[in-house]
PDB file of C-alpha atoms in Angstrom:
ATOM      1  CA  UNK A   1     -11.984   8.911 -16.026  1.00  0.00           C
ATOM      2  CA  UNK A   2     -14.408  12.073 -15.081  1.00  0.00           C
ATOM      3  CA  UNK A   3     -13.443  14.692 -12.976  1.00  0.00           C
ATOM      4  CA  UNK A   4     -14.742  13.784  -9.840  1.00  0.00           C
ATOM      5  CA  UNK A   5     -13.817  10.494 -10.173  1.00  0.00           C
ATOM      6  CA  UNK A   6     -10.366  11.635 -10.675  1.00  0.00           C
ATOM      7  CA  UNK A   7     -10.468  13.891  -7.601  1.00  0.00           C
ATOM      8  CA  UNK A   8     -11.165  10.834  -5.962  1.00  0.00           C
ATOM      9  CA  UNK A   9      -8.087   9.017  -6.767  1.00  0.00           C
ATOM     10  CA  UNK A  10      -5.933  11.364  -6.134  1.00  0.00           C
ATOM     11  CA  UNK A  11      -8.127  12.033  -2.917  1.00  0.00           C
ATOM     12  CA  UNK A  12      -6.619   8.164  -1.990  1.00  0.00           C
ATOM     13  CA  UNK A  13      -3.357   8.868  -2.825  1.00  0.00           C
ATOM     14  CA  UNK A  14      -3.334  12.002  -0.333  1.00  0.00           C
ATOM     15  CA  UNK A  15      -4.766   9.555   2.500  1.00  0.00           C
ATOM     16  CA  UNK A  16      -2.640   6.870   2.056  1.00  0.00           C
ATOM     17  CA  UNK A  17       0.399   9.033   1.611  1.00  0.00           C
ATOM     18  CA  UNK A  18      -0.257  11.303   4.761  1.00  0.00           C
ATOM     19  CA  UNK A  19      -1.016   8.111   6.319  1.00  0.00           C
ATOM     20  CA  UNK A  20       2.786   7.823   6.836  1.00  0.00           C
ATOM     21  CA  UNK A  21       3.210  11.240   8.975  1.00  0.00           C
ATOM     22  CA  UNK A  22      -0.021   9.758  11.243  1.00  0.00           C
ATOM     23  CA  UNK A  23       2.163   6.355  11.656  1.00  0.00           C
ATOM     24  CA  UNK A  24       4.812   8.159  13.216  1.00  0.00           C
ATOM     25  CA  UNK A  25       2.476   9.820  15.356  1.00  0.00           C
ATOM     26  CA  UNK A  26       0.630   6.348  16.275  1.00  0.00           C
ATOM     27  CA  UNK A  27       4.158   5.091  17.243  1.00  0.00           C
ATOM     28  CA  UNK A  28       5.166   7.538  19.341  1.00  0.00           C
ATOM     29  CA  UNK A  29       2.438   6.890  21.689  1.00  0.00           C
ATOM     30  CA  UNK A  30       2.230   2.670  21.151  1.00  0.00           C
ATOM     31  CA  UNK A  31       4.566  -0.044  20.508  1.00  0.00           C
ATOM     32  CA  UNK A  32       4.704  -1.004  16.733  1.00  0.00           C
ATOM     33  CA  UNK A  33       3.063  -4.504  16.867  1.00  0.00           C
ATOM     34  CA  UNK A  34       0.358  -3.141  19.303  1.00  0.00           C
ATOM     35  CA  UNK A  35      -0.294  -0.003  17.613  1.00  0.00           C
ATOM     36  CA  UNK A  36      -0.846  -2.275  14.440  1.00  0.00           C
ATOM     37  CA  UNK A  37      -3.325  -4.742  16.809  1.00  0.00           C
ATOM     38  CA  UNK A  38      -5.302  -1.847  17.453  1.00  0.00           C
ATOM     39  CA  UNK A  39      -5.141  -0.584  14.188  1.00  0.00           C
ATOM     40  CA  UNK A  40      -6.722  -3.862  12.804  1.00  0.00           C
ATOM     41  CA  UNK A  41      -8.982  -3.946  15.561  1.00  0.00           C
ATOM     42  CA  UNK A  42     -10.907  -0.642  14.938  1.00  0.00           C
ATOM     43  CA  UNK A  43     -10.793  -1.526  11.437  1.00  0.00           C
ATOM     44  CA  UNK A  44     -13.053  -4.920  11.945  1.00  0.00           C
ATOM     45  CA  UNK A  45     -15.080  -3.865  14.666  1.00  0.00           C
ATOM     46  CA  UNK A  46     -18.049  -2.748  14.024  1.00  0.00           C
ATOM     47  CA  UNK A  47     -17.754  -3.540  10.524  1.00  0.00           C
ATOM     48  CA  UNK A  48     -17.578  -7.100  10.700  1.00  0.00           C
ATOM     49  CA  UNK A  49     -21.370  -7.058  11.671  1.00  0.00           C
ATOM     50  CA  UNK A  50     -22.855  -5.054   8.949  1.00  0.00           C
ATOM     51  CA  UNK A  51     -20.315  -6.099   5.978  1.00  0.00           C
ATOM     52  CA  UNK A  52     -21.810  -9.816   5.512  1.00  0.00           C
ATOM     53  CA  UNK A  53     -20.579 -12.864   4.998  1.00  0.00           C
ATOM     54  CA  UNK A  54     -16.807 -13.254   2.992  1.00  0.00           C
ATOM     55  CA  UNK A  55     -17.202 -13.739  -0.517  1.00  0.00           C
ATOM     56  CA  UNK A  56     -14.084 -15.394  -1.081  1.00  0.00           C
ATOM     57  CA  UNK A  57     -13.257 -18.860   0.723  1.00  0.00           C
ATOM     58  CA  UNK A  58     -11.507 -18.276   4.053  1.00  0.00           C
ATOM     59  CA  UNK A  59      -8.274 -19.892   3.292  1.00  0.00           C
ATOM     60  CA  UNK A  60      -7.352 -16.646   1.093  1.00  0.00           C
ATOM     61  CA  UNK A  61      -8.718 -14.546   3.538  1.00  0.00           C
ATOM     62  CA  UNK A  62      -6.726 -15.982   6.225  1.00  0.00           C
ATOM     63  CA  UNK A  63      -3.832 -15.900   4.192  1.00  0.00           C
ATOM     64  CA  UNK A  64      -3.894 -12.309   2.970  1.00  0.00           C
ATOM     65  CA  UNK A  65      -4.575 -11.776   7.126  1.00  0.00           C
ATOM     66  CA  UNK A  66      -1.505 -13.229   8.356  1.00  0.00           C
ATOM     67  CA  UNK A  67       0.892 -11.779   5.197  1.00  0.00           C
ATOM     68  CA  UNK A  68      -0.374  -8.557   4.605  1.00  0.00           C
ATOM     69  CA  UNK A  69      -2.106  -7.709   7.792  1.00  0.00           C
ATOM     70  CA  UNK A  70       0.367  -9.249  10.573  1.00  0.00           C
ATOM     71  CA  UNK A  71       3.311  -9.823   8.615  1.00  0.00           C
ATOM     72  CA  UNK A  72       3.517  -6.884   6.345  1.00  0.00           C
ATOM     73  CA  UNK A  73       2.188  -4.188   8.754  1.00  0.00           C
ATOM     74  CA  UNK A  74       4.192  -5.099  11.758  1.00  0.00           C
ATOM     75  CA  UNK A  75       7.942  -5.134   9.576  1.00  0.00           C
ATOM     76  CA  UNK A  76       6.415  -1.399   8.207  1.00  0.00           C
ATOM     77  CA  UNK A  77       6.074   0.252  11.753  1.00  0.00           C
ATOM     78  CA  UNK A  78       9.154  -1.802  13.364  1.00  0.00           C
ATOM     79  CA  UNK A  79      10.597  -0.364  10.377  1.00  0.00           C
ATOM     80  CA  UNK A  80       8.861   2.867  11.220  1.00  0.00           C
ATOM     81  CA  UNK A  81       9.676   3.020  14.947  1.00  0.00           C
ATOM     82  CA  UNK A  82      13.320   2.260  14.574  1.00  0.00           C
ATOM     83  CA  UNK A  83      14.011   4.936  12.839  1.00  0.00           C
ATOM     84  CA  UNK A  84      13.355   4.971   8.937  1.00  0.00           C
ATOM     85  CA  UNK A  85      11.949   8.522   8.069  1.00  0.00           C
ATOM     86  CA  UNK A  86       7.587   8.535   6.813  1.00  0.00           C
ATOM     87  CA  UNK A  87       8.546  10.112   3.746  1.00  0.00           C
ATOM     88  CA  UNK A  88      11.070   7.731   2.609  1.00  0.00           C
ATOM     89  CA  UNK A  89       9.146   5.247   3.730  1.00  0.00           C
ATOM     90  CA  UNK A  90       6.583   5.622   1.563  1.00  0.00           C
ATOM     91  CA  UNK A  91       8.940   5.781  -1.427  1.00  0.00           C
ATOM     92  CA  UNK A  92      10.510   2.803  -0.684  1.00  0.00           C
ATOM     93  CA  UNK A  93       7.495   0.304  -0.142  1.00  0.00           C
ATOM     94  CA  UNK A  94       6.656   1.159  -3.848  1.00  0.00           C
ATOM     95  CA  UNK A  95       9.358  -1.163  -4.046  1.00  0.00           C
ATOM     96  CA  UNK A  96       5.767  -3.871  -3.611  1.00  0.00           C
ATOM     97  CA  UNK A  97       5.355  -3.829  -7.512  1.00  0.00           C
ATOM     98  CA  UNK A  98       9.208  -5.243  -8.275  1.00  0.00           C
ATOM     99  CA  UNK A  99       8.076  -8.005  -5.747  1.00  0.00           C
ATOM    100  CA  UNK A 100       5.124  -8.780  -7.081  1.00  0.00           C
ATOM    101  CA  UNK A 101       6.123  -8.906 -10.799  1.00  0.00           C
ATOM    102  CA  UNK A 102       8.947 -10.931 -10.030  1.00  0.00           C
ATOM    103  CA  UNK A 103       6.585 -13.416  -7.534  1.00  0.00           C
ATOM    104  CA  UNK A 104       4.076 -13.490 -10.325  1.00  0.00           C
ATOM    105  CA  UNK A 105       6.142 -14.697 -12.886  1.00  0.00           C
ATOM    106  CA  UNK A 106       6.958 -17.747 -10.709  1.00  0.00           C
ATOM    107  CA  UNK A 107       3.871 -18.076  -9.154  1.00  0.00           C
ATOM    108  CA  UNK A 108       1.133 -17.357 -11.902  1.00  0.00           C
ATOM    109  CA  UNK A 109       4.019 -17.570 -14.664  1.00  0.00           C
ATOM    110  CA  UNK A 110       2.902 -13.946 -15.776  1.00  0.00           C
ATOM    111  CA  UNK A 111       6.078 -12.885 -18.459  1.00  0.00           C
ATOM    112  CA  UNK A 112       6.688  -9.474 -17.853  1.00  0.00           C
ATOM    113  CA  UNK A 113       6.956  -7.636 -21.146  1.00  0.00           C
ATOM    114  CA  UNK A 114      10.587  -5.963 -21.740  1.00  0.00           C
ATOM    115  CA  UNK A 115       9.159  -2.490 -21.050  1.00  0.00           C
ATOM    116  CA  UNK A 116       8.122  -3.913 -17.284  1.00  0.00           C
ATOM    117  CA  UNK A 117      11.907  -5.060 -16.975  1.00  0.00           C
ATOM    118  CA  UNK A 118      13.711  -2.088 -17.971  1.00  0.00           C
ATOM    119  CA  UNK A 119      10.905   0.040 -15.409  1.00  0.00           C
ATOM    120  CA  UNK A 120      11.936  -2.374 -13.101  1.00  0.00           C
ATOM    121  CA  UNK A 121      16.058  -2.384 -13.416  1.00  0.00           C
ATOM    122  CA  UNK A 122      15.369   1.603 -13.457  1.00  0.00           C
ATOM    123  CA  UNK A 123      13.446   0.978 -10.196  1.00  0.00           C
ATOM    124  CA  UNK A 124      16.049  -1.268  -8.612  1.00  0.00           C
ATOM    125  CA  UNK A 125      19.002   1.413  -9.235  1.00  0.00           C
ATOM    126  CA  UNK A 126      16.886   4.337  -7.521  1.00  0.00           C
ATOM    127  CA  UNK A 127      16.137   1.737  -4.670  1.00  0.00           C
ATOM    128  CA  UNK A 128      19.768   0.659  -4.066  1.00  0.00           C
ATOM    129  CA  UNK A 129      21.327   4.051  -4.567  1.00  0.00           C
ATOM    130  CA  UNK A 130      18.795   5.086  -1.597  1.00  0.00           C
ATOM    131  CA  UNK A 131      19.649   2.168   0.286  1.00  0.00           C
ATOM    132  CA  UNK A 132      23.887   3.481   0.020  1.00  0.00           C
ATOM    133  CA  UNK A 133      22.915   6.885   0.805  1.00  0.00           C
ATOM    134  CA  UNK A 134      20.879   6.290   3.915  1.00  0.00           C
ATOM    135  CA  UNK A 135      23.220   3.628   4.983  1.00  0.00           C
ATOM    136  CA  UNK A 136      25.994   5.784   5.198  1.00  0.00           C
ATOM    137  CA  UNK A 137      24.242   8.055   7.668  1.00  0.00           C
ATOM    138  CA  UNK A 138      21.640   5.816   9.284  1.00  0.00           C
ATOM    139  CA  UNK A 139      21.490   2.364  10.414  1.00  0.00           C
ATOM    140  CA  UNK A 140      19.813  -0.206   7.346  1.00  0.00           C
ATOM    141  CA  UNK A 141      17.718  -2.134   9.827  1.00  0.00           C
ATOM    142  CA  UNK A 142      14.738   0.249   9.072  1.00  0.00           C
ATOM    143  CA  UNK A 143      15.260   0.470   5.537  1.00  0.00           C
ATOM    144  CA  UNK A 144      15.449  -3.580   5.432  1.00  0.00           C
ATOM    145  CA  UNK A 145      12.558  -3.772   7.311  1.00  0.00           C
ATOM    146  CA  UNK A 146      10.587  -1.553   4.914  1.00  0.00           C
ATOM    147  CA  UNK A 147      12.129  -3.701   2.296  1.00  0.00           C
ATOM    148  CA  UNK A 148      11.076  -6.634   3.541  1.00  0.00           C
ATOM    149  CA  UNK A 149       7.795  -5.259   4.257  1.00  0.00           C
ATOM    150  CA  UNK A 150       7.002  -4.431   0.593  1.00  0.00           C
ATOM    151  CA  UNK A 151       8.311  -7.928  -0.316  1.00  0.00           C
ATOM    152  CA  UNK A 152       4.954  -9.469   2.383  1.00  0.00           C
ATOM    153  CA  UNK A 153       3.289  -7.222   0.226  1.00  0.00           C
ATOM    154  CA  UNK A 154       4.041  -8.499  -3.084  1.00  0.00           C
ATOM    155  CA  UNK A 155       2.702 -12.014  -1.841  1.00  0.00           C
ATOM    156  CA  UNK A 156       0.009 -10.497  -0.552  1.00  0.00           C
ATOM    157  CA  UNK A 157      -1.543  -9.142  -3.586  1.00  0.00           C
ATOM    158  CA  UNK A 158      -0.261 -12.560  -5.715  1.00  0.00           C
ATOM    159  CA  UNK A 159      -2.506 -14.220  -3.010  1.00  0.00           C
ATOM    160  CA  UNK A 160      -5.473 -11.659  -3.812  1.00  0.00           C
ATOM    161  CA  UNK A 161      -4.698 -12.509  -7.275  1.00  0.00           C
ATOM    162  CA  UNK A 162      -6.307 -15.960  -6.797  1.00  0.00           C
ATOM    163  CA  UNK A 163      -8.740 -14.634  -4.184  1.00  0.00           C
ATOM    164  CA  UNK A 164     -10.517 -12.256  -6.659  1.00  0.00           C
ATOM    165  CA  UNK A 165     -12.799 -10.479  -4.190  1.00  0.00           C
ATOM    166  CA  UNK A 166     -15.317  -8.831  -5.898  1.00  0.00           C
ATOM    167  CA  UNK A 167     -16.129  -6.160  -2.965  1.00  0.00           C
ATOM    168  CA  UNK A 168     -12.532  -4.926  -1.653  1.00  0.00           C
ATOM    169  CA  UNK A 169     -14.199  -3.148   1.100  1.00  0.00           C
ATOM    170  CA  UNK A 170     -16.277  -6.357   2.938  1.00  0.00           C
ATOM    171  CA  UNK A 171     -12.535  -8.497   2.187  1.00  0.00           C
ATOM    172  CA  UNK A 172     -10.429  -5.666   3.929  1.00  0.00           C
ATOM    173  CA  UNK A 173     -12.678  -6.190   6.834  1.00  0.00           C
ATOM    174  CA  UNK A 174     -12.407  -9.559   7.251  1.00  0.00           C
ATOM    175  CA  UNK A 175      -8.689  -9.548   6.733  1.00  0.00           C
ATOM    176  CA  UNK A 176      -8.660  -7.083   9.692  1.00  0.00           C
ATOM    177  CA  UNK A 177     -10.491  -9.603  11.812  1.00  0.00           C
ATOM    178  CA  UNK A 178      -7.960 -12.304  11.202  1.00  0.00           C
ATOM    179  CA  UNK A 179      -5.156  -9.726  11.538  1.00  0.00           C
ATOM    180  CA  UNK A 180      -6.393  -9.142  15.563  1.00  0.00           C
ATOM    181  CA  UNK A 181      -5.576 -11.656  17.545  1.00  0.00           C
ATOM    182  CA  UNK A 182      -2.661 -12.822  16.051  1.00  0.00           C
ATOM    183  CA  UNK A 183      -1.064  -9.037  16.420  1.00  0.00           C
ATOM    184  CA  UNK A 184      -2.637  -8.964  19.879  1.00  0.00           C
ATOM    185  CA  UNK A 185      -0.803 -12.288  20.619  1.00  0.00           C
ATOM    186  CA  UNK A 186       2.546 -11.355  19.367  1.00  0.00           C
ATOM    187  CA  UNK A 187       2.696  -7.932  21.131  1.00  0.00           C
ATOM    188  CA  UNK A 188       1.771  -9.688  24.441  1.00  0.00           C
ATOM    189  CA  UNK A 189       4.598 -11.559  24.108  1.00  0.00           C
ATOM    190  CA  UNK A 190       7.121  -8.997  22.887  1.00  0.00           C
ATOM    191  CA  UNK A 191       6.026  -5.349  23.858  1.00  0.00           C
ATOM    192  CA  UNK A 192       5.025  -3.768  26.862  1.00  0.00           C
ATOM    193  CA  UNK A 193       1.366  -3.439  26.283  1.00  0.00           C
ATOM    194  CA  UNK A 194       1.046  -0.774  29.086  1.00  0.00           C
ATOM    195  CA  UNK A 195       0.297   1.802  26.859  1.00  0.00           C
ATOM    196  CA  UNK A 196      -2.935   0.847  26.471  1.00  0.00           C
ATOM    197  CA  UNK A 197      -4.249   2.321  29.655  1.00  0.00           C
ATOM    198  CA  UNK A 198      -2.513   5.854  28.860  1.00  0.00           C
ATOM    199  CA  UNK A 199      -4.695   6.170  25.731  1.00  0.00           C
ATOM    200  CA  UNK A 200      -4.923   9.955  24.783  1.00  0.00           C
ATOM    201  CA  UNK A 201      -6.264  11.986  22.025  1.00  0.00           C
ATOM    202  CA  UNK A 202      -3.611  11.651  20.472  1.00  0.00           C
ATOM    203  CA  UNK A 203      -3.313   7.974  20.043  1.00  0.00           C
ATOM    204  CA  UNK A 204      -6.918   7.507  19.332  1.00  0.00           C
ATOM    205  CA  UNK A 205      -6.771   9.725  16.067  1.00  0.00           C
ATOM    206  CA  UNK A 206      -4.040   8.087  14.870  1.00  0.00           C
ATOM    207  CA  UNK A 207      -5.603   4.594  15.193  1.00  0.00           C
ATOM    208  CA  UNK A 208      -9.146   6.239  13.903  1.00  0.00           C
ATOM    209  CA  UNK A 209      -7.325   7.536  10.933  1.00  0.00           C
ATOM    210  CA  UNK A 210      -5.146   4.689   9.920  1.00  0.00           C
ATOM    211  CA  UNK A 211      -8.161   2.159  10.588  1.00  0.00           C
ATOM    212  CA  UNK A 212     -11.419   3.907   9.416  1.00  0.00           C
ATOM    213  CA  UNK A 213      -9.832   6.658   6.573  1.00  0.00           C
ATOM    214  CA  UNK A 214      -6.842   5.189   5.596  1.00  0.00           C
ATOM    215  CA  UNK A 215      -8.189   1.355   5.166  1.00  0.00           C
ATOM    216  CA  UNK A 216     -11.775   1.258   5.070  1.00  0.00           C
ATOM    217  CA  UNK A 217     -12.304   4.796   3.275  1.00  0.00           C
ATOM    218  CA  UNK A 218      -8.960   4.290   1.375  1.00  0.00           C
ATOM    219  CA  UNK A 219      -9.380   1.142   0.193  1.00  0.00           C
ATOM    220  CA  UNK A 220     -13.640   1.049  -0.394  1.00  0.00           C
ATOM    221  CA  UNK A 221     -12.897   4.171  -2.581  1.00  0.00           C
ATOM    222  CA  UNK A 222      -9.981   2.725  -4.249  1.00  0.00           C
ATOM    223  CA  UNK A 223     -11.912  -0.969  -4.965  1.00  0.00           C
ATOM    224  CA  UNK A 224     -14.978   1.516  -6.129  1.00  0.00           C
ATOM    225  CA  UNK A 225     -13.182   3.262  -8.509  1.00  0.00           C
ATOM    226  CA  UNK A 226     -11.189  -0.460  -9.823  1.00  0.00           C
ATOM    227  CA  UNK A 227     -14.897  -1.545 -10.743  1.00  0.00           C
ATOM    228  CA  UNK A 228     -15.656   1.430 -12.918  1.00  0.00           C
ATOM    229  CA  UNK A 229     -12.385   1.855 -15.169  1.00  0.00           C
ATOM    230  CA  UNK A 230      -9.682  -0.557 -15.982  1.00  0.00           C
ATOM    231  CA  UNK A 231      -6.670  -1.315 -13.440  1.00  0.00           C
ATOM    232  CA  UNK A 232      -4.295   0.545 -16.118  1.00  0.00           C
ATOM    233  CA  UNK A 233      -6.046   3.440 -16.061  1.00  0.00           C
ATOM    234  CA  UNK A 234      -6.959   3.446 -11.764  1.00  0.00           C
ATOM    235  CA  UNK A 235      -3.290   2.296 -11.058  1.00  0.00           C
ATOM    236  CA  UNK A 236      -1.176   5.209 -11.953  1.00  0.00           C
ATOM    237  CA  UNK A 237      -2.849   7.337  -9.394  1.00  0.00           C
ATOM    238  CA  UNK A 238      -0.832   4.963  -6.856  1.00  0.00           C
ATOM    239  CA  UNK A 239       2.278   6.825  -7.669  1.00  0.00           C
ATOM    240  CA  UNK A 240       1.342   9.779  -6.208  1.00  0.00           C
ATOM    241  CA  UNK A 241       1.206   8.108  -2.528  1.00  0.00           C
ATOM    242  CA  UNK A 242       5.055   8.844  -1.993  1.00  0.00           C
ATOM    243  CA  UNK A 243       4.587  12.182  -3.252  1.00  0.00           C
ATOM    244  CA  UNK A 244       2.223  12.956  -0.962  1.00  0.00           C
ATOM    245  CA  UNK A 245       4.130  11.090   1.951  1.00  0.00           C
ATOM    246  CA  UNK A 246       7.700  12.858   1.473  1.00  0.00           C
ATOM    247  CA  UNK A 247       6.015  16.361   1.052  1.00  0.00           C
ATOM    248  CA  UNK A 248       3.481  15.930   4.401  1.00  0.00           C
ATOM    249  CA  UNK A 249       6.564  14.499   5.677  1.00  0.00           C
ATOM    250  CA  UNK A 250       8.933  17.696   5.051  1.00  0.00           C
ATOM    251  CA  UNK A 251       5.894  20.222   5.870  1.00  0.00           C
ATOM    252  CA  UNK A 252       5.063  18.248   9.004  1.00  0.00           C
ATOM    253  CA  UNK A 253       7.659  16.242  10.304  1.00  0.00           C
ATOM    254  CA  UNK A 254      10.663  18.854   8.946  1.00  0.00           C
ATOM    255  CA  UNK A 255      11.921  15.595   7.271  1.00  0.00           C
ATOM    256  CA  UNK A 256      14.399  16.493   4.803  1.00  0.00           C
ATOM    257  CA  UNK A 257      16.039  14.633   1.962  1.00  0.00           C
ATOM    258  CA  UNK A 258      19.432  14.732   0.409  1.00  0.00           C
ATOM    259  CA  UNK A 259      19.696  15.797  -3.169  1.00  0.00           C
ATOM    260  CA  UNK A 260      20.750  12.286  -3.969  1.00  0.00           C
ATOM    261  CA  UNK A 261      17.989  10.446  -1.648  1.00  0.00           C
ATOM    262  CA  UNK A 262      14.982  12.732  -4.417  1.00  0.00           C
ATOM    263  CA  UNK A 263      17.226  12.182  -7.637  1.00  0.00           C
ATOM    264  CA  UNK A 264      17.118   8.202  -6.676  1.00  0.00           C
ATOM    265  CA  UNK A 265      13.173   8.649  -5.561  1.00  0.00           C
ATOM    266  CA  UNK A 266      13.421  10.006  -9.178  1.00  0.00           C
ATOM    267  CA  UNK A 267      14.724   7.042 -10.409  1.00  0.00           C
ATOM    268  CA  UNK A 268      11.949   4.521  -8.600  1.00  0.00           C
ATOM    269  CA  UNK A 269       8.873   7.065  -9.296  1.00  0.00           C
ATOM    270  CA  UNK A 270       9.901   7.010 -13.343  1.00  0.00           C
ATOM    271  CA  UNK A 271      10.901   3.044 -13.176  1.00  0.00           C
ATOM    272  CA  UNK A 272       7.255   2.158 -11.498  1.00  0.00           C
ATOM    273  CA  UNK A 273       5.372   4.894 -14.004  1.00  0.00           C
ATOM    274  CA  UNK A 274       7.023   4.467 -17.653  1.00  0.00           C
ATOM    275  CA  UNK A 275       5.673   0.806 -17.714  1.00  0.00           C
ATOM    276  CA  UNK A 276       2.109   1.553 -16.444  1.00  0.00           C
ATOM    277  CA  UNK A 277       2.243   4.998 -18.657  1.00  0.00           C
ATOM    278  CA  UNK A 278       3.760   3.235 -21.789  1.00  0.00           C
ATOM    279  CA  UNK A 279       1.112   0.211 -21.707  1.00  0.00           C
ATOM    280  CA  UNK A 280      -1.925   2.305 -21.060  1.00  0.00           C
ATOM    281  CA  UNK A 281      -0.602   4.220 -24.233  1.00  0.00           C
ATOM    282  CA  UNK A 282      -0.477   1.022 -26.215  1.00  0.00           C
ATOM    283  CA  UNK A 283      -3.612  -0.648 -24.806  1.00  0.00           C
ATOM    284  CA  UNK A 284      -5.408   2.777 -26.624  1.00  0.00           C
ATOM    285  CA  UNK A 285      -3.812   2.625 -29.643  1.00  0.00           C
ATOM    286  CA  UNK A 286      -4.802  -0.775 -30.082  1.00  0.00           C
ATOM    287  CA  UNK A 287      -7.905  -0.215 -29.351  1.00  0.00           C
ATOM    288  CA  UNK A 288      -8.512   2.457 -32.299  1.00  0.00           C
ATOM    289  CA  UNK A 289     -10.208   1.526 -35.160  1.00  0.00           C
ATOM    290  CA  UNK A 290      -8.318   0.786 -38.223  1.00  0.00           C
ATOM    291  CA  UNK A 291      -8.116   3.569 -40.957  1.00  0.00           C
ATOM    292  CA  UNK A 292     -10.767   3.336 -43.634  1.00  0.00           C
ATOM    293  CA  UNK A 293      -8.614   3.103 -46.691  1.00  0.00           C
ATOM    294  CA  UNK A 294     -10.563   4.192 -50.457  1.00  0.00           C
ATOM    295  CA  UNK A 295     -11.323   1.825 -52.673  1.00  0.00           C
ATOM    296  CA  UNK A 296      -8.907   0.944 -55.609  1.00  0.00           C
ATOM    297  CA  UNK A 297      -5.983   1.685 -53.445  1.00  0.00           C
TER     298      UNK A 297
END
């Protein structure tokens, strides 16, 4: 990759991963589910009217909709609001790539290569030694939320699999669009929605960051640089959202982690990274040229 676009990936992984600290502020001022419908909402409109027409068909982009953008987002800031901390948050959703291996191996009977296993077991043991640590202190229902969570988003991106949009930024929009009403419909329903007529300053960053720099910027930038390189060589950078998130967490929030909670994120961060690392190694040395070897030998 060049330098700058370099700076930009790691320029998304800073967004995404402050994006956690921003949550919390977005849900102290809204209910989770209604924080999310607004999120959504300033995320489609305008940008539904200038975007064009889907390119995918609309069954994928109502599925991705209801999974990723309803399902997905509304576990994550129930999860959120209930108590798990942003910075361990962010760690923990990584947890997206054992559940989408393991759903494409059923689904689109991918075989994982033994390398992908072992990152995963590695994986598994940082997430469950988190989950025994923060149990004993803190209730699980946020951290089993955020599982779950990452588990919608696993489908999700199986589902995106067989979509194949070819501009991420126009399909992010219309998945917003679905997202709306059903959010809207299930916060009527569950949440006081009266906090929509105390809107402050406050609240209205949050939902302009989340929605305009965190998913259109975030993920335009993101699907940019995915049409220049390889997804081996773009997907690394992803590792560096948690990093972001637990340190803008501790410098913002005062969050602090137990020696035990960072040796486990240890664990996940090296389980999700030795695969990716290891196969972009081998993908280069396969693509070398063989060695020209003299003649009569």
């Amino acid at each position: 990759m060049s330098p700058r676009h370099v700076l930009l990936a790691v320029l998304v992984a800073a967004i995404w991963g402050f994006n956690f600290v921003v949550l919390k502020v977005g849900l102290d001022e809204f209910p989770p589910i209604l924080f999310s419908a607004l999120r959504f909402l300033a995320a489609a409109v305008p940008a539904v009217f200038f975007v064009g027409r889907p390119s995918v068909p609309w069954r994928w982009i109502i599925a991705v909709g209801l999974v990723l953008g309803v399902a997905k987002f509304s576990l994550l800031f129930i999860g959120l609001k209930v108590g798990m901390p942003a910075g361990l948050g962010s760690l923990v959703l990584q947890s997206q790539v054992i559940f989408t291996t393991a759903i494409a191996a059923v689904v689109l009977h991918e075989r994982p290569k033994p390398v992908q296993v072992g990152g995963i077991a590695l994986a598994i043991a940082g997430i469950g030694v988190i989950a025994w640590d923060y149990g004993i202190s803190s209730p699980l229902l946020g951290f089993a939320l955020v599982i779950l969570a990452a588990a919608c988003w696993g489908v999700s991106n199986v589902l995106m699999r067989y979509a194949r949009p070819t501009d991420t930024l126009r399909f992010m929009v219309w998945v917003s669009a679905v997202a709306v009403v059903p959010l809207f419909a299930l916060s009527a329903l569950t949440e006081d929605m009266s906090a929509l007529g105390r809107l402050d300053w406050s609240g209205a960053g949050a939902i302009g960051y989340v929605a305009w720099i965190s998913t259109l910027l975030g993920f335009g930038v993101w699907g940019f640089l995915l049409r220049q390189y390889e997804s081996s060589v773009v997907a690394p950078f992803s590792l560096l959202v948690p990093v972001f998130g637990m340190f803008s967490a501790w410098a913002i929030l005062g969050e602090q982690m137990s020696a035990v909670q960072l040796g486990a994120g240890g664990l996940v961060l090296a389980g999700l990274a030795i695969p990716q690392l290891l196969g972009r190694r081998a993908a280069r040395t396969a693509a070398l040229p063989e060695p020209l070897v003299p003649a009569g030998r």
